[in-house]
Backbone as CSV, one residue per row, in Angstrom:
resi,resn,N_x,N_y,N_z,CA_x,CA_y,CA_z,C_x,C_y,C_z
1,GLY,-14.553,5.128,8.592,-13.349,5.535,7.891,-12.789,4.416,7.036
2,PRO,-11.617,4.639,6.452,-11.047,3.667,5.517,-10.334,2.493,6.175
3,LEU,-10.167,2.513,7.500,-9.330,1.501,8.144,-10.033,0.150,8.271
4,TYR,-9.268,-0.919,8.057,-9.677,-2.274,8.418,-9.403,-2.452,9.916
5,PRO,-9.845,-3.568,10.526,-9.630,-3.745,11.969,-8.156,-3.610,12.363
6,THR,-7.920,-2.874,13.454,-6.557,-2.680,13.957,-6.374,-3.574,15.174
7,SER,-5.892,-4.779,14.926,-5.685,-5.739,16.007,-4.724,-6.804,15.511
8,GLY,-4.339,-7.707,16.416,-3.483,-8.815,16.013,-2.228,-8.898,16.847
9,THR,-1.195,-9.491,16.272,0.099,-9.605,16.933,0.756,-8.232,16.985
10,VAL,1.335,-7.889,18.138,2.013,-6.600,18.296,3.504,-6.799,18.072
11,SER,4.060,-6.017,17.152,5.496,-6.089,16.906,6.244,-5.432,18.066
12,SER,7.467,-5.874,18.311,8.231,-5.386,19.460,8.569,-3.905,19.307
13,ALA,8.757,-3.230,20.445,9.037,-1.790,20.444,10.526,-1.558,20.216
14,ILE,10.920,-1.534,18.942,12.327,-1.348,18.568,12.388,-0.307,17.459
15,ASP,13.150,0.761,17.672,13.313,1.770,16.629,14.018,1.141,15.428
16,ASP,13.501,1.403,14.234,14.026,0.835,12.979,13.957,-0.693,12.966
17,GLY,13.076,-1.263,13.784,12.963,-2.713,13.863,12.018,-3.275,12.821
18,SER,11.770,-4.585,12.950,10.869,-5.303,12.054,10.201,-6.423,12.833
19,SER,9.113,-6.917,12.275,8.520,-8.136,12.814,9.464,-9.298,12.537
20,PRO,9.250,-10.444,13.196,9.921,-11.657,12.720,9.393,-12.017,11.328
21,GLN,10.009,-12.996,10.693,9.465,-13.508,9.439,8.077,-14.079,9.710
22,ILE,7.092,-13.617,8.947,5.704,-14.043,9.126,5.356,-14.999,7.991
23,THR,4.991,-16.230,8.332,4.582,-17.195,7.312,3.147,-16.900,6.893
24,LEU,2.937,-16.726,5.602,1.608,-16.408,5.093,0.761,-17.676,5.004
25,LEU,-0.504,-17.551,5.360,-1.415,-18.697,5.338,-1.872,-19.033,3.922
26,ARG,-1.656,-18.098,2.991,-1.893,-18.341,1.568,-0.749,-17.676,0.814
27,PRO,-0.343,-18.214,-0.334,0.689,-17.523,-1.117,0.158,-16.196,-1.655
28,PHE,1.041,-15.212,-1.756,0.662,-13.894,-2.267,1.399,-13.640,-3.571
29,PHE,0.632,-13.377,-4.638,1.210,-13.106,-5.956,1.505,-11.614,-6.062
30,TYR,2.747,-11.299,-6.403,3.152,-9.894,-6.490,3.918,-9.677,-7.787
31,PHE,3.203,-9.215,-8.810,3.792,-8.868,-10.106,4.722,-9.951,-10.633
32,GLY,4.196,-11.174,-10.710,4.932,-12.263,-11.334,5.741,-13.114,-10.384
33,ARG,5.854,-12.703,-9.112,6.539,-13.533,-8.124,5.544,-13.982,-7.061
34,THR,5.820,-15.143,-6.478,4.945,-15.708,-5.454,5.695,-15.742,-4.131
35,TYR,5.087,-15.176,-3.095,5.730,-15.116,-1.784,4.906,-15.869,-0.745
36,ASN,5.626,-16.521,0.176,4.988,-17.274,1.255,5.316,-16.711,2.633
37,SER,6.066,-15.612,2.673,6.349,-14.963,3.954,6.537,-13.473,3.729
38,ILE,6.484,-12.724,4.840,6.546,-11.264,4.752,7.140,-10.715,6.039
39,TYR,7.637,-9.483,5.973,8.130,-8.752,7.142,7.395,-7.420,7.231
40,VAL,6.941,-7.078,8.437,6.362,-5.759,8.697,7.468,-4.910,9.308
41,ASN,7.954,-3.953,8.553,9.065,-3.116,9.002,8.523,-1.858,9.671
42,HIS,9.164,-1.467,10.780,8.598,-0.432,11.628,8.593,0.942,10.975
43,ASN,9.407,1.143,9.942,9.446,2.447,9.276,8.464,2.555,8.112
44,GLY,7.368,1.795,8.190,6.238,2.054,7.309,6.218,1.293,6.002
45,HIS,6.850,0.095,5.968,6.812,-0.674,4.726,6.822,-2.170,4.999
46,LEU,6.466,-2.937,3.958,6.472,-4.395,3.977,7.479,-4.889,2.951
47,THR,8.270,-5.909,3.332,9.185,-6.556,2.395,8.996,-8.062,2.502
48,PHE,9.502,-8.785,1.506,9.215,-10.216,1.403,10.416,-11.112,1.690
49,THR,11.600,-10.723,1.262,12.743,-11.642,1.323,13.609,-11.431,2.556
50,GLY,13.374,-10.362,3.301,14.129,-10.094,4.517,13.662,-8.788,5.110
51,PRO,14.019,-8.519,6.380,13.618,-7.252,6.993,14.377,-6.081,6.378
52,LEU,13.825,-4.881,6.531,14.470,-3.667,6.023,14.381,-2.604,7.109
53,SER,15.542,-2.185,7.620,15.570,-1.221,8.723,15.722,0.215,8.238
54,GLU,15.895,0.413,6.937,16.207,1.732,6.376,15.162,2.771,6.784
55,PHE,15.636,3.839,7.463,14.701,4.859,7.949,14.646,6.084,7.052
56,THR,15.589,6.217,6.118,15.544,7.326,5.165,14.775,6.863,3.937
57,SER,13.615,7.472,3.706,12.776,7.008,2.602,13.482,7.230,1.271
58,GLN,13.284,6.290,0.365,13.908,6.318,-0.958,12.833,6.565,-2.006
59,ARG,13.180,7.323,-3.018,12.219,7.602,-4.088,12.059,6.381,-4.991
60,PHE,10.811,6.034,-5.283,10.544,5.015,-6.295,10.529,5.707,-7.657
61,PRO,11.039,5.045,-8.712,11.482,3.653,-8.782,12.921,3.467,-8.291
62,GLN,13.101,2.466,-7.424,14.425,2.135,-6.900,15.096,1.011,-7.671
63,ARG,14.264,0.127,-8.256,14.739,-1.021,-9.041,15.438,-2.086,-8.195
64,ILE,15.328,-2.007,-6.862,16.110,-2.885,-5.991,15.313,-4.074,-5.489
65,ARG,14.082,-3.830,-5.016,13.373,-4.870,-4.267,11.871,-4.746,-4.469
66,ASP,11.185,-5.838,-4.149,9.731,-5.818,-4.042,9.375,-5.234,-2.674
67,ILE,8.629,-4.145,-2.677,8.316,-3.445,-1.430,6.953,-2.782,-1.552
68,ILE,6.196,-2.848,-0.463,4.903,-2.170,-0.356,5.050,-1.167,0.775
69,ALA,4.944,0.112,0.454,5.294,1.162,1.416,4.157,2.165,1.561
70,PRO,3.214,1.913,2.460,2.156,2.903,2.645,2.656,4.212,3.243
71,PHE,3.812,4.159,3.980,4.255,5.379,4.663,5.705,5.223,5.102
72,TRP,6.624,5.236,4.118,8.038,5.028,4.423,8.643,6.328,4.933
73,THR,8.942,6.349,6.237,9.604,7.488,6.854,10.211,7.013,8.169
74,ASP,10.786,7.917,8.938,11.482,7.535,10.171,10.488,7.515,11.332
75,LEU,9.903,6.342,11.569,8.945,6.159,12.657,9.653,5.560,13.870
76,ASP,9.016,5.674,15.033,9.628,5.198,16.279,8.516,4.711,17.202
77,ASN,8.431,3.395,17.387,7.342,2.830,18.195,7.760,2.540,19.631
78,ARG,8.853,3.142,20.107,9.299,2.876,21.479,8.490,3.647,22.515
79,GLY,7.945,4.802,22.127,7.235,5.637,23.098,5.744,5.385,23.089
80,ASN,5.095,5.749,21.997,3.650,5.540,21.885,3.342,4.862,20.560
81,GLY,2.171,4.247,20.531,1.717,3.585,19.313,2.097,2.115,19.291
82,GLN,1.391,1.370,18.438,1.634,-0.060,18.275,1.683,-0.379,16.788
83,ILE,2.434,-1.415,16.457,2.455,-1.925,15.087,1.869,-3.331,15.132
84,TYR,0.713,-3.495,14.483,-0.031,-4.749,14.517,0.065,-5.457,13.172
85,TYR,-0.026,-6.791,13.210,-0.241,-7.535,11.971,-1.142,-8.725,12.254
86,ASN,-1.956,-9.064,11.254,-2.964,-10.097,11.438,-3.297,-10.712,10.088
87,GLN,-3.686,-11.988,10.096,-4.136,-12.679,8.886,-5.534,-13.227,9.120
88,TYR,-6.320,-13.227,8.056,-7.691,-13.720,8.121,-7.934,-14.679,6.962
89,THR,-8.554,-15.821,7.260,-8.954,-16.745,6.195,-10.454,-17.041,6.255
90,SER,-11.173,-16.361,7.149,-12.633,-16.499,7.217,-13.178,-15.294,7.969
91,GLY,-14.496,-15.133,7.906,-15.147,-14.113,8.721,-15.427,-12.809,8.007
92,THR,-15.770,-11.795,8.812,-16.278,-10.533,8.269,-15.218,-9.745,7.508
93,VAL,-13.939,-9.898,7.882,-12.893,-9.162,7.168,-12.802,-9.637,5.717
94,LEU,-12.952,-10.956,5.496,-12.961,-11.468,4.123,-14.172,-10.952,3.356
95,GLN,-15.311,-10.871,4.037,-16.513,-10.339,3.381,-16.303,-8.880,2.982
96,GLN,-15.695,-8.104,3.887,-15.427,-6.699,3.583,-14.471,-6.575,2.401
97,ALA,-13.406,-7.398,2.399,-12.426,-7.340,1.313,-13.062,-7.719,-0.020
98,THR,-13.885,-8.763,-0.019,-14.568,-9.186,-1.246,-15.443,-8.063,-1.788
99,GLN,-16.191,-7.433,-0.897,-17.077,-6.337,-1.299,-16.278,-5.156,-1.841
100,ASP,-15.205,-4.784,-1.140,-14.396,-3.640,-1.578,-13.787,-3.884,-2.954
101,ILE,-13.180,-5.055,-3.146,-12.486,-5.319,-4.409,-13.473,-5.380,-5.567
102,ASN,-14.635,-5.984,-5.362,-15.619,-6.035,-6.445,-16.170,-4.653,-6.776
103,GLN,-16.175,-3.755,-5.793,-16.586,-2.377,-6.064,-15.526,-1.645,-6.876
104,TYR,-14.251,-1.828,-6.503,-13.177,-1.078,-7.158,-12.771,-1.693,-8.494
105,PHE,-12.911,-3.013,-8.616,-12.482,-3.728,-9.821,-13.627,-4.611,-10.306
106,PRO,-14.681,-4.006,-10.844,-15.852,-4.790,-11.243,-15.533,-5.707,-12.419
107,GLY,-16.293,-6.789,-12.500,-16.141,-7.704,-13.624,-15.243,-8.886,-13.341
108,LEU,-14.543,-8.890,-12.199,-13.655,-10.010,-11.882,-14.390,-11.122,-11.143
109,ASN,-15.559,-10.804,-10.582,-16.288,-11.764,-9.748,-15.368,-12.309,-8.660
110,PHE,-14.678,-11.380,-7.987,-13.630,-11.731,-7.035,-14.199,-12.268,-5.732
111,ASN,-13.491,-13.243,-5.160,-13.870,-13.810,-3.872,-12.609,-13.943,-3.018
112,ALA,-12.475,-13.110,-1.991,-11.268,-13.131,-1.155,-11.221,-14.404,-0.317
113,ASN,-10.042,-15.052,-0.270,-9.875,-16.188,0.647,-8.777,-15.941,1.674
114,TRP,-8.133,-14.757,1.595,-7.058,-14.438,2.545,-6.862,-12.932,2.582
115,VAL,-6.717,-12.407,3.799,-6.428,-10.988,3.992,-5.334,-10.855,5.045
116,PHE,-4.338,-10.029,4.747,-3.277,-9.704,5.700,-3.346,-8.207,5.966
117,VAL,-3.401,-7.835,7.242,-3.505,-6.423,7.608,-2.318,-6.040,8.487
118,ALA,-1.572,-5.031,8.061,-0.511,-4.442,8.887,-0.920,-3.015,9.214
119,THR,-0.880,-2.671,10.498,-1.300,-1.338,10.937,-0.203,-0.693,11.768
120,TRP,0.197,0.488,11.361,1.060,1.341,12.182,0.098,2.282,12.896
121,TYR,-0.205,1.966,14.162,-1.310,2.625,14.867,-0.789,3.676,15.841
122,GLU,-1.089,4.932,15.552,-0.719,6.065,16.408,0.764,6.041,16.765
123,VAL,1.596,5.715,15.758,3.042,5.628,15.960,3.666,7.018,15.805
124,ALA,4.719,7.272,16.590,5.395,8.574,16.577,6.467,8.625,15.499
125,TYR,6.779,9.844,15.077,7.995,10.066,14.303,9.190,10.013,15.252
126,TYR,10.342,9.591,14.710,11.581,9.587,15.486,11.951,11.027,15.850
127,PRO,12.489,11.255,17.053,12.722,10.309,18.150,11.625,10.428,19.212
128,THR,10.879,9.389,19.429,9.784,9.328,20.423,9.136,10.701,20.613
129,SER,8.647,11.248,19.515,8.221,12.652,19.501,6.844,12.864,20.105
130,GLY,6.109,11.771,20.379,4.770,11.917,20.930,3.697,12.162,19.884
131,THR,4.087,12.318,18.620,3.094,12.474,17.554,2.397,11.139,17.308
132,ARG,1.236,11.189,16.654,0.445,9.973,16.432,0.000,9.917,14.971
133,THR,0.458,8.875,14.289,0.134,8.681,12.875,-0.345,7.252,12.677
134,THR,-1.451,7.088,11.946,-2.027,5.763,11.714,-2.152,5.501,10.217
135,VAL,-1.489,4.433,9.763,-1.582,4.017,8.361,-1.679,2.498,8.320
136,GLN,-2.106,1.988,7.175,-2.381,0.559,7.077,-2.075,0.058,5.672
137,ALA,-1.556,-1.161,5.613,-1.433,-1.879,4.342,-2.257,-3.152,4.459
138,VAL,-3.111,-3.396,3.462,-3.971,-4.577,3.448,-3.674,-5.366,2.186
139,LEU,-3.232,-6.611,2.351,-2.995,-7.509,1.218,-4.177,-8.458,1.123
140,ILE,-4.705,-8.618,-0.086,-5.915,-9.413,-0.297,-5.662,-10.363,-1.453
141,SER,-6.004,-11.644,-1.283,-5.874,-12.562,-2.412,-7.055,-13.516,-2.465
142,GLY,-7.276,-14.046,-3.663,-8.323,-15.019,-3.917,-8.183,-15.503,-5.344
143,GLY,-8.130,-16.830,-5.522,-7.894,-17.358,-6.861,-6.552,-16.871,-7.372
144,GLN,-6.509,-16.420,-8.634,-5.236,-15.946,-9.191,-5.037,-14.456,-8.976
145,TYR,-5.975,-13.808,-8.276,-5.929,-12.356,-8.129,-5.301,-11.943,-6.801
146,SER,-4.606,-10.810,-6.814,-4.127,-10.224,-5.565,-4.200,-8.706,-5.656
147,PHE,-4.393,-8.094,-4.489,-4.609,-6.651,-4.399,-3.934,-6.111,-3.150
148,VAL,-3.639,-4.812,-3.185,-3.130,-4.100,-2.014,-3.993,-2.864,-1.805
149,LEU,-4.450,-2.679,-0.567,-5.077,-1.423,-0.168,-4.112,-0.674,0.736
150,MET,-4.041,0.638,0.577,-3.340,1.499,1.521,-4.380,2.419,2.136
151,ASN,-4.499,2.342,3.476,-5.518,3.087,4.208,-4.847,4.088,5.140
152,TYR,-5.439,5.272,5.235,-4.819,6.349,6.010,-5.789,6.916,7.027
153,GLY,-5.348,6.919,8.297,-6.070,7.592,9.366,-5.488,8.978,9.561
154,ILE,-5.377,9.396,10.818,-4.808,10.714,11.112,-3.297,10.665,10.897
155,ILE,-2.770,11.649,10.186,-1.341,11.717,9.886,-0.783,12.999,10.496
156,ALA,0.099,12.841,11.475,0.696,14.008,12.134,1.616,14.742,11.163
157,SER,1.785,16.021,11.411,2.640,16.839,10.556,4.115,16.570,10.864
158,THR,4.948,16.591,9.821,6.385,16.395,9.997,7.134,17.037,8.841
159,THR,8.405,17.333,9.069,9.266,17.807,7.983,10.056,16.655,7.370
160,LEU,9.888,15.435,7.914,10.569,14.271,7.349,10.052,13.982,5.942
161,SER,10.908,13.435,5.087,10.467,12.994,3.764,9.683,11.695,3.893
162,ILE,8.624,11.573,3.098,7.754,10.397,3.158,7.535,9.874,1.744
163,GLN,7.783,8.580,1.564,7.482,7.903,0.300,6.308,6.962,0.534
164,ALA,5.260,7.110,-0.267,4.133,6.180,-0.218,3.931,5.600,-1.607
165,GLY,3.734,4.280,-1.657,3.526,3.611,-2.933,4.092,2.209,-2.890
166,TYR,4.458,1.691,-4.055,5.083,0.374,-4.098,6.109,0.338,-5.212
167,ASP,6.996,-0.659,-5.133,8.049,-0.810,-6.129,8.326,-2.298,-6.299
168,THR,9.032,-2.641,-7.382,9.346,-4.037,-7.672,10.806,-4.164,-8.081
169,ILE,11.288,-5.402,-8.075,12.634,-5.687,-8.564,12.724,-5.221,-10.015
170,GLY,13.697,-4.371,-10.303,13.813,-3.823,-11.648,12.815,-2.729,-11.950
171,SER,11.918,-2.444,-11.001,10.883,-1.410,-11.158,10.059,-1.608,-12.426
172,THR,9.790,-2.878,-12.768,8.902,-3.133,-13.902,7.502,-2.619,-13.605
173,HIS,7.141,-2.584,-12.334,5.897,-1.964,-11.892,6.193,-1.150,-10.646
174,TYR,5.675,0.075,-10.612,5.794,0.867,-9.395,4.716,1.929,-9.411
175,TYR,4.464,2.483,-8.247,3.477,3.557,-8.126,3.905,4.470,-6.989
176,VAL,3.772,5.760,-7.203,4.071,6.759,-6.182,2.787,7.517,-5.882
177,LEU,2.340,7.482,-4.627,1.156,8.259,-4.283,1.461,9.744,-4.429
178,PRO,0.580,10.482,-5.109,0.782,11.927,-5.248,0.895,12.590,-3.879
179,GLY,1.902,13.423,-3.717,2.173,14.071,-2.440,3.431,13.546,-1.778
180,SER,3.908,12.364,-2.209,5.151,11.823,-1.658,6.293,12.815,-1.860
181,PHE,7.149,12.926,-0.851,8.311,13.818,-0.883,7.914,15.289,-1.038
182,THR,6.688,15.633,-0.610,6.284,17.038,-0.575,5.637,17.313,0.776
183,SER,5.341,18.591,1.030,4.676,18.959,2.285,3.236,18.458,2.319
184,ALA,2.713,17.998,1.166,1.343,17.472,1.119,1.258,16.040,1.633
185,ALA,2.387,15.465,2.068,2.369,14.077,2.537,1.802,13.955,3.947
186,SER,2.029,14.953,4.799,1.650,14.814,6.207,0.784,15.981,6.649
187,GLY,0.273,15.862,7.871,-0.568,16.908,8.434,-2.032,16.715,8.090
188,SER,-2.866,17.631,8.564,-4.316,17.481,8.408,-4.749,17.535,6.948
189,ASN,-3.924,18.140,6.088,-4.252,18.210,4.663,-3.476,17.188,3.841
190,SER,-2.998,16.121,4.479,-2.249,15.094,3.749,-3.049,14.575,2.564
191,ASN,-2.415,14.567,1.393,-3.099,14.049,0.211,-3.351,12.553,0.307
192,PHE,-2.527,11.843,1.096,-2.768,10.407,1.266,-4.126,10.192,1.933
193,ARG,-4.440,11.042,2.896,-5.679,10.900,3.660,-6.874,11.521,2.940
194,LEU,-6.656,12.624,2.248,-7.765,13.309,1.573,-7.981,12.798,0.156
195,GLY,-6.929,12.239,-0.451,-7.022,11.761,-1.824,-7.375,10.289,-1.891
196,SER,-7.544,9.790,-3.121,-7.882,8.385,-3.351,-7.799,8.119,-4.843
197,ASN,-7.568,6.863,-5.217,-7.714,6.490,-6.628,-8.975,5.657,-6.842
198,VAL,-9.791,5.512,-5.772,-11.046,4.762,-5.879,-12.215,5.568,-5.316
199,ASN,-12.046,6.899,-5.296,-13.131,7.799,-4.897,-13.562,7.598,-3.449
200,GLU,-12.646,7.148,-2.602,-12.939,6.960,-1.182,-11.778,7.565,-0.399
201,PRO,-11.931,8.797,0.091,-10.801,9.502,0.708,-10.088,8.668,1.769
202,GLY,-8.760,8.642,1.670,-7.950,7.888,2.614,-7.717,6.450,2.220
203,ARG,-8.220,6.038,1.053,-7.992,4.663,0.596,-7.484,4.665,-0.843
204,TRP,-6.461,3.845,-1.060,-5.858,3.666,-2.380,-5.818,2.173,-2.655
205,ALA,-6.230,1.752,-3.850,-6.364,0.323,-4.155,-5.590,-0.012,-5.420
206,PHE,-4.898,-1.157,-5.384,-4.053,-1.578,-6.500,-4.195,-3.076,-6.726
207,ARG,-4.244,-3.459,-7.983,-4.169,-4.880,-8.322,-2.704,-5.227,-8.566
208,THR,-2.232,-6.322,-7.964,-0.790,-6.582,-7.941,-0.395,-7.952,-8.481
209,ASP,-1.317,-8.683,-9.112,-0.940,-9.998,-9.636,-0.511,-9.891,-11.096
210,HIS,0.536,-10.566,-11.452,0.965,-10.769,-12.844,1.027,-9.496,-13.671
211,GLY,1.276,-8.389,-13.025,1.547,-7.173,-13.780,0.357,-6.537,-14.441
212,SER,-0.842,-7.041,-14.201,-2.015,-6.402,-14.781,-2.712,-5.613,-13.692
213,THR,-2.823,-4.309,-13.889,-3.415,-3.451,-12.878,-4.590,-2.724,-13.496
214,GLY,-5.502,-2.283,-12.678,-6.636,-1.559,-13.230,-7.079,-0.454,-12.316
215,CYS,-7.756,0.525,-12.867,-8.435,1.490,-12.025,-9.815,1.714,-12.606
216,THR,-10.713,2.130,-11.755,-12.124,2.131,-12.102,-12.603,3.538,-12.418
217,PHE,-13.395,3.681,-13.464,-14.095,4.932,-13.698,-15.412,4.605,-14.380
218,ASN,-16.460,5.275,-13.948,-17.797,5.073,-14.519,-18.176,3.594,-14.561
219,GLY,-17.746,2.849,-13.528,-18.144,1.453,-13.434,-17.398,0.513,-14.347
220,LYS,-16.398,1.011,-15.069,-15.629,0.145,-15.958,-14.177,0.120,-15.494
221,THR,-13.493,-0.954,-15.807,-12.107,-1.084,-15.385,-11.182,-0.822,-16.557
222,ALA,-10.223,0.054,-16.331,-9.213,0.327,-17.347,-7.943,-0.406,-16.958
223,GLY,-7.432,-1.221,-17.827,-6.217,-1.968,-17.515,-5.004,-1.299,-18.118
224,TYR,-3.891,-1.394,-17.404,-2.646,-0.936,-17.995,-1.536,-1.854,-17.528
225,ARG,-0.604,-2.134,-18.428,0.407,-3.149,-18.164,1.507,-2.652,-17.247
226,ARG,1.942,-1.424,-17.441,3.105,-0.965,-16.691,2.770,0.324,-15.960
227,GLN,2.911,0.276,-14.637,2.581,1.447,-13.838,3.407,2.656,-14.245
228,LEU,4.618,2.440,-14.728,5.471,3.582,-15.012,4.909,4.402,-16.164
229,LEU,4.094,3.792,-17.034,3.441,4.578,-18.076,2.429,5.540,-17.471
230,LEU,1.839,5.114,-16.347,0.858,5.961,-15.674,1.524,7.111,-14.937
231,GLN,2.785,6.916,-14.571,3.426,7.812,-13.629,3.268,9.299,-13.945
232,PRO,3.513,9.754,-15.182,3.403,11.195,-15.425,1.989,11.722,-15.222
233,LEU,0.998,10.831,-15.242,-0.386,11.270,-15.135,-0.858,11.360,-13.694
234,CYS,-0.083,10.771,-12.768,-0.548,10.671,-11.387,-0.772,12.037,-10.764
235,TYR,-0.056,13.030,-11.240,-0.057,14.310,-10.552,-1.035,15.298,-11.171
236,ILE,-1.729,14.893,-12.236,-2.599,15.838,-12.923,-3.857,16.101,-12.116
237,SER,-4.459,15.050,-11.605,-5.694,15.207,-10.852,-5.805,14.100,-9.830
238,LEU,-6.263,14.447,-8.632,-6.419,13.431,-7.594,-7.500,12.435,-7.975
239,GLN,-8.440,12.854,-8.814,-9.580,12.003,-9.135,-9.443,11.409,-10.533
240,SER,-8.223,11.190,-10.970,-8.025,10.726,-12.337,-7.586,9.280,-12.393
241,CYS,-8.007,8.620,-13.440,-7.478,7.318,-13.785,-6.878,7.425,-15.172
242,ALA,-5.908,6.606,-15.442,-5.285,6.661,-16.757,-5.504,5.352,-17.479
243,THR,-5.843,5.442,-18.727,-5.910,4.273,-19.578,-4.757,4.370,-20.561
244,VAL,-3.956,3.348,-20.630,-2.847,3.356,-21.566,-3.155,2.351,-22.666
245,ILE,-3.298,2.837,-23.877,-3.602,1.978,-25.012,-2.421,2.079,-25.963
246,GLY,-1.629,1.017,-26.020,-0.402,1.088,-26.798,0.471,2.184,-26.227
247,LYS,0.850,3.134,-27.057,1.658,4.246,-26.571,0.823,5.501,-26.360
248,ALA,-0.471,5.393,-26.651,-1.339,6.555,-26.464,-1.762,6.644,-25.012
249,ARG,-1.790,7.835,-24.474,-2.204,8.035,-23.093,-3.480,8.861,-23.087
250,ILE,-4.492,8.310,-22.490,-5.776,8.996,-22.437,-6.138,9.176,-20.975
251,LEU,-6.421,10.389,-20.583,-6.770,10.663,-19.196,-8.284,10.672,-19.059
252,THR,-8.765,9.888,-18.132,-10.202,9.816,-17.904,-10.478,10.269,-16.485
253,THR,-11.308,11.254,-16.323,-11.586,11.794,-14.996,-12.765,11.065,-14.380
254,MET,-12.587,10.681,-13.111,-13.656,9.991,-12.395,-14.733,10.981,-12.005
255,HIS,-15.974,10.518,-12.003,-17.101,11.350,-11.577,-17.745,10.725,-10.354
């Protein structure tokens, strides 16, 4: 499946809680800003400058903060499930990350030197409902490049609103996974789990350094400066990539 290893430090069992401040073993470049620490928040998101307990998911673009949200909703890890986080600077996880990124973003000759994995493993929806949902955020860096993977395991059904994607200060860059804030977000037919922007169901990949992002089609990388230009195209096809050339928008379907 799409998941990276689910292991590491276990965050405390606190509803709407967060990990302590985690010092990163390598700096992480995120759309023009450099971060040396991170927080794994129990409600399905990562933040950099402080913890975030907010359990009501907010629609991107928010324009408020740098946030990576594979599954922002009201989760509760007091009953079942664990929230793990781990960092890698050597070994097979780096090899896997290097291979994945070079497949999704060819031509960069990328070499991962650091991987951070946060896993919400079989965590319940509030309040200790006994449901089991597994999602993951993977941060990858090497040289001047940085990337985020969002990986999806089994997603329990819920009527809660769910936001998946990322946002930045001022929303100069943001992305909303298709299906967010709809019934297609959860359950066995979740678009997060069945869909992909890299032709691998349950995995979504993004380049996050210096505002240059790309998506792959037919072995070539299409770059676009601002995710918000892509936004109207996200909902046209699950297997689509968008190339933005000036103000012209060209939709290219992956095969």
